[in-house]
């Protein structure tokens, strides 16, 4: 077990790499990248950093030179022979050779494209432009770098014993959560915390603690590097990025209306079983399900990532029943802003009514709330999203209007096309 406090205290050399590997990323990024490589490799996109928590002035906390060093280091990374062998030969979701040879040959030669970095009003404007399948691989490492540099900035002036006590308290805090979850034998929970983790070492510790403390209840991690090193399952399917870009490429309102289903039709050609998970909330869950083709009802499950999670699950259960499906045979994955109280509440409510699983993110791998003065390590909401495709703006509506993004006129158009009415705003914690 790494002595995290000592490692944090000994950040004395020129660069201590935050991102150590091209597979220090979420598994669904690789799955989506392969789909984009196959179906949309000529699409030109722009990704941009978006700090929803504007009170956290990142450019005032993080040294620009250090940020550039970390980003430049990532551009030197290449897939290693061992990593390539793991991706080519491992079994994921019961399937061997998940990643095709043509995709792997491309990935083995990948260098992440250049970035643009500017400071404005206490924030960093970090953007990436280029071919979709190349640029998309920046999202997770860019977020991980900024989150960890913020952590390092806050901890820079603490002494060795202060750091030891801090991490001891954080470990105790997590272990108390683990002990509460042990009472639920049917629980299934995975680590989804890469993008907004406190640090790589801390995420790795959290995964080990969950694995030992929860046993069979802990089903894996979204982080490919940690999954490989700890010999556990890599977990993930797809994200909002796919429908956002497909929608931006639509020429007409009707093509726009069909774009989310076109994404899943392409996905279905490649994947089966537990990889067939619907993420319905990009342009409103109720409208998506109401207009969904019948073949989608046969998919394995649904991931709920915004809005009221209980309401979203009830909507999914009602939809399956209306399409002649048995919800008890379907999987509901909750993944939005979870902590132990919400996990227990949802487990109690839906256990037995459907198969239930949890993707536990920021409040698993970055819960230092109340552990330093002024709560300076409290998690915050930082995202890196596709903002344009072939020169057209992307839009996300979400089931929570506070998560919506895109130009105001395009948001209004998307709401009209997808029939999104009044929505209930909810606080975006992470």
Tab-separated table of C-alpha atoms in Angstrom:
chain	number	residue	atom	x	y	z
A	1	UNK	CA	0.000	0.000	0.000
A	2	UNK	CA	1.442	3.384	-1.027
A	3	UNK	CA	2.007	5.900	1.779
A	4	UNK	CA	-0.054	8.628	0.128
A	5	UNK	CA	0.770	11.318	2.674
A	6	UNK	CA	4.517	10.858	2.152
A	7	UNK	CA	4.116	10.876	-1.635
A	8	UNK	CA	2.101	14.094	-1.489
A	9	UNK	CA	4.637	15.694	0.845
A	10	UNK	CA	7.548	14.710	-1.432
A	11	UNK	CA	6.342	16.499	-4.582
A	12	UNK	CA	9.770	18.040	-4.992
A	13	UNK	CA	10.863	17.066	-8.497
A	14	UNK	CA	10.236	18.967	-11.713
A	15	UNK	CA	7.170	16.998	-12.786
A	16	UNK	CA	5.310	14.327	-10.876
A	17	UNK	CA	3.050	12.957	-13.628
A	18	UNK	CA	-0.629	13.042	-12.826
A	19	UNK	CA	-1.592	10.972	-15.863
A	20	UNK	CA	0.709	7.988	-16.198
A	21	UNK	CA	-0.761	6.174	-19.170
A	22	UNK	CA	-3.123	6.579	-22.118
A	23	UNK	CA	-5.327	3.966	-20.442
A	24	UNK	CA	-5.576	6.076	-17.279
A	25	UNK	CA	-9.034	6.882	-18.608
A	26	UNK	CA	-12.611	5.642	-18.397
A	27	UNK	CA	-13.444	2.400	-20.185
A	28	UNK	CA	-16.411	3.951	-21.951
A	29	UNK	CA	-14.053	6.414	-23.625
A	30	UNK	CA	-12.309	3.541	-25.391
A	31	UNK	CA	-15.595	1.889	-26.362
A	32	UNK	CA	-16.970	5.168	-27.728
A	33	UNK	CA	-13.684	5.953	-29.462
A	34	UNK	CA	-13.819	2.653	-31.332
A	35	UNK	CA	-17.399	3.396	-32.408
A	36	UNK	CA	-16.418	6.884	-33.606
A	37	UNK	CA	-13.343	5.469	-35.366
A	38	UNK	CA	-15.598	3.066	-37.243
A	39	UNK	CA	-18.559	5.320	-38.021
A	40	UNK	CA	-17.572	9.018	-37.826
A	41	UNK	CA	-13.806	9.325	-38.074
A	42	UNK	CA	-13.956	12.300	-40.480
A	43	UNK	CA	-15.953	14.459	-38.039
A	44	UNK	CA	-14.099	17.554	-36.795
A	45	UNK	CA	-14.899	18.515	-33.201
A	46	UNK	CA	-13.945	21.018	-30.528
A	47	UNK	CA	-13.858	20.146	-26.828
A	48	UNK	CA	-13.761	22.778	-24.118
A	49	UNK	CA	-13.289	22.905	-20.364
A	50	UNK	CA	-16.386	24.130	-18.493
A	51	UNK	CA	-16.191	24.984	-14.784
A	52	UNK	CA	-19.780	24.986	-13.503
A	53	UNK	CA	-18.522	26.002	-10.042
A	54	UNK	CA	-17.436	29.508	-10.980
A	55	UNK	CA	-16.561	30.388	-7.379
A	56	UNK	CA	-13.567	28.037	-7.707
A	57	UNK	CA	-11.117	30.295	-9.565
A	58	UNK	CA	-8.815	27.674	-11.026
A	59	UNK	CA	-6.444	30.117	-12.720
A	60	UNK	CA	-5.798	31.760	-9.342
A	61	UNK	CA	-5.049	28.399	-7.712
A	62	UNK	CA	-3.127	26.486	-10.366
A	63	UNK	CA	0.174	27.663	-11.817
A	64	UNK	CA	-0.080	27.914	-15.604
A	65	UNK	CA	3.438	26.603	-16.151
A	66	UNK	CA	2.741	23.518	-14.071
A	67	UNK	CA	-0.515	22.929	-15.920
A	68	UNK	CA	1.258	23.144	-19.263
A	69	UNK	CA	3.942	20.719	-18.070
A	70	UNK	CA	1.308	18.157	-17.157
A	71	UNK	CA	-0.581	18.577	-20.438
A	72	UNK	CA	2.640	18.430	-22.451
A	73	UNK	CA	3.629	15.255	-20.612
A	74	UNK	CA	0.373	13.595	-21.623
A	75	UNK	CA	1.225	14.286	-25.268
A	76	UNK	CA	4.429	12.207	-24.819
A	77	UNK	CA	2.501	9.127	-23.701
A	78	UNK	CA	2.068	6.131	-25.991
A	79	UNK	CA	0.286	2.857	-25.475
A	80	UNK	CA	2.763	0.338	-24.069
A	81	UNK	CA	3.127	-3.216	-25.328
A	82	UNK	CA	1.650	-4.593	-22.102
A	83	UNK	CA	-1.325	-2.231	-22.279
A	84	UNK	CA	-1.944	-3.169	-25.902
A	85	UNK	CA	-1.809	-6.863	-25.040
A	86	UNK	CA	-4.305	-6.329	-22.217
A	87	UNK	CA	-6.759	-4.506	-24.476
A	88	UNK	CA	-6.347	-6.949	-27.357
A	89	UNK	CA	-6.477	-10.162	-25.364
A	90	UNK	CA	-8.538	-9.518	-22.238
A	91	UNK	CA	-12.171	-10.495	-21.817
A	92	UNK	CA	-14.519	-7.548	-21.218
A	93	UNK	CA	-18.189	-8.152	-20.395
A	94	UNK	CA	-17.685	-11.793	-21.352
A	95	UNK	CA	-16.421	-10.893	-24.828
A	96	UNK	CA	-12.899	-11.533	-26.106
A	97	UNK	CA	-11.341	-9.181	-28.630
A	98	UNK	CA	-13.635	-6.318	-27.681
A	99	UNK	CA	-11.338	-3.961	-29.575
A	100	UNK	CA	-10.842	-4.578	-33.295
A	101	UNK	CA	-7.405	-4.859	-34.871
A	102	UNK	CA	-7.755	-1.728	-37.030
A	103	UNK	CA	-8.726	0.350	-34.012
A	104	UNK	CA	-5.872	-1.060	-31.920
A	105	UNK	CA	-3.330	-0.370	-34.664
A	106	UNK	CA	-4.471	3.248	-34.703
A	107	UNK	CA	-4.519	3.520	-30.893
A	108	UNK	CA	-1.008	2.070	-30.608
A	109	UNK	CA	0.279	4.991	-32.684
A	110	UNK	CA	-1.834	7.727	-31.111
A	111	UNK	CA	-0.322	10.978	-29.896
A	112	UNK	CA	-2.925	13.283	-28.390
A	113	UNK	CA	-3.338	16.425	-30.539
A	114	UNK	CA	-2.238	19.930	-29.448
A	115	UNK	CA	-4.249	22.025	-27.007
A	116	UNK	CA	-4.975	25.737	-26.578
A	117	UNK	CA	-4.758	27.265	-23.097
A	118	UNK	CA	-5.711	30.797	-22.053
A	119	UNK	CA	-6.569	32.568	-18.796
A	120	UNK	CA	-9.756	34.601	-18.488
A	121	UNK	CA	-11.511	36.030	-15.413
A	122	UNK	CA	-9.842	33.652	-12.963
A	123	UNK	CA	-10.544	30.559	-15.075
A	124	UNK	CA	-8.625	28.536	-17.641
A	125	UNK	CA	-9.984	28.262	-21.154
A	126	UNK	CA	-8.668	24.903	-22.322
A	127	UNK	CA	-9.722	23.708	-25.764
A	128	UNK	CA	-8.908	20.815	-28.081
A	129	UNK	CA	-9.717	20.671	-31.793
A	130	UNK	CA	-9.317	18.030	-34.476
A	131	UNK	CA	-10.659	14.680	-35.591
A	132	UNK	CA	-13.282	13.401	-33.193
A	133	UNK	CA	-11.652	10.053	-32.385
A	134	UNK	CA	-8.380	11.796	-31.485
A	135	UNK	CA	-9.669	14.847	-29.623
A	136	UNK	CA	-12.161	12.889	-27.493
A	137	UNK	CA	-9.284	11.112	-25.759
A	138	UNK	CA	-8.282	14.394	-24.078
A	139	UNK	CA	-11.426	14.691	-21.941
A	140	UNK	CA	-10.616	12.416	-19.002
A	141	UNK	CA	-6.875	13.176	-18.614
A	142	UNK	CA	-7.515	16.927	-18.877
A	143	UNK	CA	-10.083	16.789	-16.077
A	144	UNK	CA	-7.862	14.546	-13.940
A	145	UNK	CA	-4.944	16.978	-14.301
A	146	UNK	CA	-6.938	20.033	-13.279
A	147	UNK	CA	-8.593	18.288	-10.343
A	148	UNK	CA	-5.305	16.960	-8.982
A	149	UNK	CA	-3.435	20.242	-9.478
A	150	UNK	CA	-6.160	21.941	-7.482
A	151	UNK	CA	-5.694	19.346	-4.730
A	152	UNK	CA	-1.929	19.852	-4.768
A	153	UNK	CA	-2.343	23.637	-4.568
A	154	UNK	CA	-4.532	23.359	-1.475
A	155	UNK	CA	-2.193	20.856	0.204
A	156	UNK	CA	1.081	22.535	-0.772
A	157	UNK	CA	1.642	24.258	2.575
A	158	UNK	CA	0.670	21.388	4.877
A	159	UNK	CA	3.360	19.625	6.877
A	160	UNK	CA	4.015	15.885	6.766
A	161	UNK	CA	2.060	15.110	9.945
A	162	UNK	CA	-0.827	17.331	8.878
A	163	UNK	CA	-0.992	15.352	5.633
A	164	UNK	CA	-0.837	12.028	7.471
A	165	UNK	CA	-3.744	13.044	9.697
A	166	UNK	CA	-5.701	14.417	6.730
A	167	UNK	CA	-5.430	11.173	4.772
A	168	UNK	CA	-6.131	9.099	7.870
A	169	UNK	CA	-9.365	11.034	8.358
A	170	UNK	CA	-10.294	10.697	4.680
A	171	UNK	CA	-9.616	6.951	4.816
A	172	UNK	CA	-11.761	6.618	7.917
A	173	UNK	CA	-14.537	8.598	6.239
A	174	UNK	CA	-14.570	6.275	3.243
A	175	UNK	CA	-14.319	3.131	5.358
A	176	UNK	CA	-17.345	4.195	7.390
A	177	UNK	CA	-19.278	4.417	4.117
A	178	UNK	CA	-18.060	0.954	3.141
A	179	UNK	CA	-19.197	-0.455	6.479
A	180	UNK	CA	-22.696	0.973	5.985
A	181	UNK	CA	-22.947	-0.565	2.505
A	182	UNK	CA	-21.882	-4.005	3.713
A	183	UNK	CA	-25.359	-4.584	5.091
A	184	UNK	CA	-26.772	-4.778	1.548
A	185	UNK	CA	-25.866	-8.161	0.140
A	186	UNK	CA	-27.595	-7.515	-3.193
A	187	UNK	CA	-25.733	-4.237	-3.696
A	188	UNK	CA	-23.717	-3.782	-6.899
A	189	UNK	CA	-21.474	-0.727	-7.023
A	190	UNK	CA	-18.593	0.341	-9.295
A	191	UNK	CA	-16.025	3.135	-9.144
A	192	UNK	CA	-16.877	5.879	-11.667
A	193	UNK	CA	-14.602	8.491	-10.094
A	194	UNK	CA	-11.714	9.018	-12.531
A	195	UNK	CA	-12.661	12.370	-14.029
A	196	UNK	CA	-13.004	14.303	-10.776
A	197	UNK	CA	-10.759	12.334	-8.450
A	198	UNK	CA	-8.613	13.855	-5.722
A	199	UNK	CA	-5.579	12.140	-7.253
A	200	UNK	CA	-4.586	8.955	-9.047
A	201	UNK	CA	-3.061	7.441	-5.898
A	202	UNK	CA	-6.208	8.225	-3.920
A	203	UNK	CA	-8.500	6.687	-6.525
A	204	UNK	CA	-6.337	3.564	-6.531
A	205	UNK	CA	-6.582	3.397	-2.712
A	206	UNK	CA	-10.358	3.832	-2.843
A	207	UNK	CA	-10.688	0.984	-5.335
A	208	UNK	CA	-8.592	-1.307	-3.136
A	209	UNK	CA	-10.634	-0.347	-0.068
A	210	UNK	CA	-13.918	-1.004	-1.891
A	211	UNK	CA	-12.666	-4.328	-3.200
A	212	UNK	CA	-11.606	-5.562	0.231
A	213	UNK	CA	-14.464	-4.009	2.181
A	214	UNK	CA	-17.382	-4.875	-0.111
A	215	UNK	CA	-16.230	-8.114	-1.715
A	216	UNK	CA	-18.697	-9.321	-4.361
A	217	UNK	CA	-20.730	-6.104	-3.981
A	218	UNK	CA	-17.915	-4.172	-5.659
A	219	UNK	CA	-18.127	-4.997	-9.361
A	220	UNK	CA	-15.262	-2.990	-10.857
A	221	UNK	CA	-13.849	0.376	-11.881
A	222	UNK	CA	-14.242	2.618	-14.896
A	223	UNK	CA	-10.487	3.309	-14.823
A	224	UNK	CA	-8.701	1.024	-17.286
A	225	UNK	CA	-5.232	1.424	-15.774
A	226	UNK	CA	-6.420	0.568	-12.281
A	227	UNK	CA	-8.536	-2.312	-13.601
A	228	UNK	CA	-5.451	-3.755	-15.287
A	229	UNK	CA	-3.145	-3.296	-12.292
A	230	UNK	CA	-5.660	-4.605	-9.740
A	231	UNK	CA	-7.035	-7.394	-11.973
A	232	UNK	CA	-10.657	-6.311	-11.654
A	233	UNK	CA	-13.419	-5.595	-14.158
A	234	UNK	CA	-13.296	-2.487	-16.359
A	235	UNK	CA	-16.804	-0.980	-16.318
A	236	UNK	CA	-18.502	1.392	-18.760
A	237	UNK	CA	-20.687	1.732	-21.852
A	238	UNK	CA	-21.395	5.115	-23.508
A	239	UNK	CA	-21.949	8.786	-22.654
A	240	UNK	CA	-23.764	11.964	-23.737
A	241	UNK	CA	-20.953	12.834	-26.130
A	242	UNK	CA	-22.259	10.495	-28.847
A	243	UNK	CA	-25.809	11.877	-29.195
A	244	UNK	CA	-24.560	15.457	-28.757
A	245	UNK	CA	-22.258	15.185	-31.774
A	246	UNK	CA	-24.654	13.110	-33.901
A	247	UNK	CA	-27.371	15.708	-33.201
A	248	UNK	CA	-25.091	18.598	-34.166
A	249	UNK	CA	-24.477	16.922	-37.525
A	250	UNK	CA	-28.205	16.633	-38.309
A	251	UNK	CA	-29.336	18.649	-41.338
A	252	UNK	CA	-33.059	18.874	-40.535
A	253	UNK	CA	-35.333	18.840	-37.497
A	254	UNK	CA	-36.384	15.283	-38.360
A	255	UNK	CA	-32.772	14.122	-38.577
A	256	UNK	CA	-32.182	15.860	-35.247
A	257	UNK	CA	-35.142	14.053	-33.709
A	258	UNK	CA	-33.753	10.697	-34.877
A	259	UNK	CA	-30.099	11.366	-33.981
A	260	UNK	CA	-30.176	9.788	-30.473
A	261	UNK	CA	-31.621	6.589	-31.937
A	262	UNK	CA	-29.116	6.580	-34.804
A	263	UNK	CA	-26.352	6.562	-32.192
A	264	UNK	CA	-27.778	3.448	-30.558
A	265	UNK	CA	-28.394	1.718	-33.888
A	266	UNK	CA	-24.680	2.105	-34.652
A	267	UNK	CA	-23.851	0.915	-31.131
A	268	UNK	CA	-26.061	-2.157	-31.481
A	269	UNK	CA	-24.095	-3.292	-34.538
A	270	UNK	CA	-20.986	-3.638	-32.369
A	271	UNK	CA	-22.186	-4.646	-28.927
A	272	UNK	CA	-24.546	-6.968	-27.108
A	273	UNK	CA	-25.401	-8.011	-23.559
A	274	UNK	CA	-24.559	-5.613	-20.752
A	275	UNK	CA	-23.016	-3.094	-23.145
A	276	UNK	CA	-26.495	-2.354	-24.481
A	277	UNK	CA	-27.327	0.272	-21.887
A	278	UNK	CA	-29.491	3.269	-22.839
A	279	UNK	CA	-28.483	6.754	-21.643
A	280	UNK	CA	-31.786	8.543	-22.333
A	281	UNK	CA	-31.479	11.979	-20.715
A	282	UNK	CA	-29.382	13.943	-23.242
A	283	UNK	CA	-32.549	15.539	-24.638
A	284	UNK	CA	-35.044	14.533	-21.953
A	285	UNK	CA	-35.756	11.016	-20.729
A	286	UNK	CA	-39.549	11.049	-21.033
A	287	UNK	CA	-39.556	12.175	-24.656
A	288	UNK	CA	-36.734	9.819	-25.567
A	289	UNK	CA	-38.579	6.792	-24.200
A	290	UNK	CA	-41.968	7.866	-25.525
A	291	UNK	CA	-40.651	8.010	-29.099
A	292	UNK	CA	-38.109	5.168	-28.863
A	293	UNK	CA	-38.288	2.350	-31.439
A	294	UNK	CA	-39.472	-0.992	-30.096
A	295	UNK	CA	-36.088	-2.661	-30.545
A	296	UNK	CA	-34.603	-0.469	-27.801
A	297	UNK	CA	-36.977	-1.974	-25.231
A	298	UNK	CA	-35.084	-5.230	-25.653
A	299	UNK	CA	-31.817	-3.684	-24.514
A	300	UNK	CA	-30.315	-4.724	-21.183
A	301	UNK	CA	-30.927	-1.572	-19.170
A	302	UNK	CA	-30.822	2.177	-18.623
A	303	UNK	CA	-28.334	4.541	-16.963
A	304	UNK	CA	-29.837	7.460	-15.020
A	305	UNK	CA	-27.487	10.446	-14.919
A	306	UNK	CA	-29.559	13.567	-14.207
A	307	UNK	CA	-32.776	14.763	-12.640
A	308	UNK	CA	-34.540	12.999	-9.777
A	309	UNK	CA	-33.101	9.457	-9.864
A	310	UNK	CA	-36.180	7.880	-8.303
A	311	UNK	CA	-38.460	9.564	-10.833
A	312	UNK	CA	-36.148	8.480	-13.650
A	313	UNK	CA	-36.211	4.871	-12.502
A	314	UNK	CA	-40.008	4.891	-12.165
A	315	UNK	CA	-40.248	6.272	-15.701
A	316	UNK	CA	-37.988	3.494	-16.985
A	317	UNK	CA	-39.975	0.776	-15.206
A	318	UNK	CA	-43.267	2.111	-16.562
A	319	UNK	CA	-41.781	2.272	-20.073
A	320	UNK	CA	-40.560	-1.323	-19.980
A	321	UNK	CA	-43.967	-2.488	-18.818
A	322	UNK	CA	-45.681	-0.522	-21.613
A	323	UNK	CA	-43.438	-2.293	-24.141
A	324	UNK	CA	-44.179	-5.756	-22.778
A	325	UNK	CA	-40.857	-6.174	-20.979
A	326	UNK	CA	-40.311	-7.444	-17.407
A	327	UNK	CA	-38.497	-4.693	-15.440
A	328	UNK	CA	-37.204	-7.295	-12.989
A	329	UNK	CA	-34.994	-8.600	-15.788
A	330	UNK	CA	-33.681	-5.117	-16.646
A	331	UNK	CA	-30.701	-3.219	-15.233
A	332	UNK	CA	-30.952	0.326	-13.832
A	333	UNK	CA	-27.592	2.037	-13.320
A	334	UNK	CA	-27.638	5.147	-11.138
A	335	UNK	CA	-24.642	7.436	-11.697
A	336	UNK	CA	-25.452	11.059	-10.844
A	337	UNK	CA	-23.958	12.724	-7.756
A	338	UNK	CA	-24.201	9.615	-5.599
A	339	UNK	CA	-23.137	9.248	-1.995
A	340	UNK	CA	-23.844	6.511	0.503
A	341	UNK	CA	-27.211	7.857	1.744
A	342	UNK	CA	-28.600	8.130	-1.783
A	343	UNK	CA	-27.239	4.708	-2.724
A	344	UNK	CA	-28.990	3.108	0.245
A	345	UNK	CA	-32.235	4.971	-0.448
A	346	UNK	CA	-32.317	3.866	-4.085
A	347	UNK	CA	-31.265	0.304	-3.252
A	348	UNK	CA	-34.118	-0.001	-0.745
A	349	UNK	CA	-36.671	1.431	-3.166
A	350	UNK	CA	-35.814	-0.524	-6.322
A	351	UNK	CA	-34.237	-3.781	-5.165
A	352	UNK	CA	-36.450	-6.581	-6.488
A	353	UNK	CA	-38.281	-4.290	-8.910
A	354	UNK	CA	-35.299	-4.236	-11.279
A	355	UNK	CA	-31.639	-5.176	-11.262
A	356	UNK	CA	-29.906	-2.218	-9.643
A	357	UNK	CA	-26.318	-1.018	-9.919
A	358	UNK	CA	-24.468	2.153	-8.965
A	359	UNK	CA	-21.652	4.084	-10.637
A	360	UNK	CA	-20.180	5.965	-7.686
A	361	UNK	CA	-18.109	8.932	-8.807
A	362	UNK	CA	-16.781	12.091	-7.214
A	363	UNK	CA	-18.036	11.490	-3.683
A	364	UNK	CA	-16.204	8.172	-3.690
A	365	UNK	CA	-12.841	9.361	-5.037
A	366	UNK	CA	-12.839	12.998	-3.897
A	367	UNK	CA	-14.756	13.367	-0.645
A	368	UNK	CA	-12.530	15.566	1.532
A	369	UNK	CA	-15.439	17.721	2.651
A	370	UNK	CA	-14.893	19.233	6.085
A	371	UNK	CA	-11.299	18.015	6.384
A	372	UNK	CA	-9.348	21.236	5.681
A	373	UNK	CA	-9.948	24.895	6.651
A	374	UNK	CA	-12.571	26.773	4.630
A	375	UNK	CA	-13.541	23.436	3.089
A	376	UNK	CA	-10.961	24.191	0.402
A	377	UNK	CA	-10.954	20.579	-0.854
A	378	UNK	CA	-14.713	20.323	-1.320
A	379	UNK	CA	-15.487	18.746	-4.719
A	380	UNK	CA	-16.720	20.955	-7.506
A	381	UNK	CA	-18.332	20.507	-10.923
A	382	UNK	CA	-15.780	20.568	-13.731
A	383	UNK	CA	-16.523	19.064	-17.143
A	384	UNK	CA	-14.872	18.875	-20.555
A	385	UNK	CA	-17.452	18.621	-23.318
A	386	UNK	CA	-17.714	18.554	-27.090
A	387	UNK	CA	-18.902	22.084	-27.921
A	388	UNK	CA	-18.991	21.889	-31.714
A	389	UNK	CA	-18.992	19.345	-34.548
A	390	UNK	CA	-18.108	20.272	-38.103
A	391	UNK	CA	-18.536	23.911	-37.075
A	392	UNK	CA	-22.005	23.502	-35.576
A	393	UNK	CA	-22.659	23.961	-31.838
A	394	UNK	CA	-23.537	20.967	-29.705
A	395	UNK	CA	-26.411	21.006	-27.231
A	396	UNK	CA	-27.253	19.053	-24.110
A	397	UNK	CA	-30.622	19.522	-22.394
A	398	UNK	CA	-30.454	16.908	-19.608
A	399	UNK	CA	-33.272	16.151	-17.137
A	400	UNK	CA	-31.801	18.908	-14.974
A	401	UNK	CA	-31.815	22.327	-16.701
A	402	UNK	CA	-28.842	23.367	-14.583
A	403	UNK	CA	-26.795	20.871	-16.612
A	404	UNK	CA	-27.950	22.203	-19.987
A	405	UNK	CA	-25.280	23.536	-22.329
A	406	UNK	CA	-25.202	25.191	-25.741
A	407	UNK	CA	-26.251	28.514	-27.327
A	408	UNK	CA	-29.607	29.799	-26.036
A	409	UNK	CA	-31.261	29.774	-29.454
A	410	UNK	CA	-30.148	26.197	-30.100
A	411	UNK	CA	-31.332	25.078	-26.651
A	412	UNK	CA	-34.746	26.550	-27.488
A	413	UNK	CA	-34.787	24.749	-30.843
A	414	UNK	CA	-33.810	21.402	-29.289
A	415	UNK	CA	-36.509	21.782	-26.641
A	416	UNK	CA	-39.050	22.335	-29.394
A	417	UNK	CA	-37.859	19.411	-31.518
A	418	UNK	CA	-37.691	16.984	-28.590
A	419	UNK	CA	-40.856	18.238	-26.922
A	420	UNK	CA	-39.185	19.161	-23.631
A	421	UNK	CA	-41.530	21.132	-21.403
A	422	UNK	CA	-41.038	22.567	-17.953
A	423	UNK	CA	-38.195	20.978	-16.009
A	424	UNK	CA	-37.286	20.995	-12.324
A	425	UNK	CA	-33.886	22.549	-11.616
A	426	UNK	CA	-31.688	20.666	-9.160
A	427	UNK	CA	-28.396	21.674	-7.579
A	428	UNK	CA	-25.370	20.359	-9.451
A	429	UNK	CA	-23.024	19.212	-6.694
A	430	UNK	CA	-20.484	17.361	-8.853
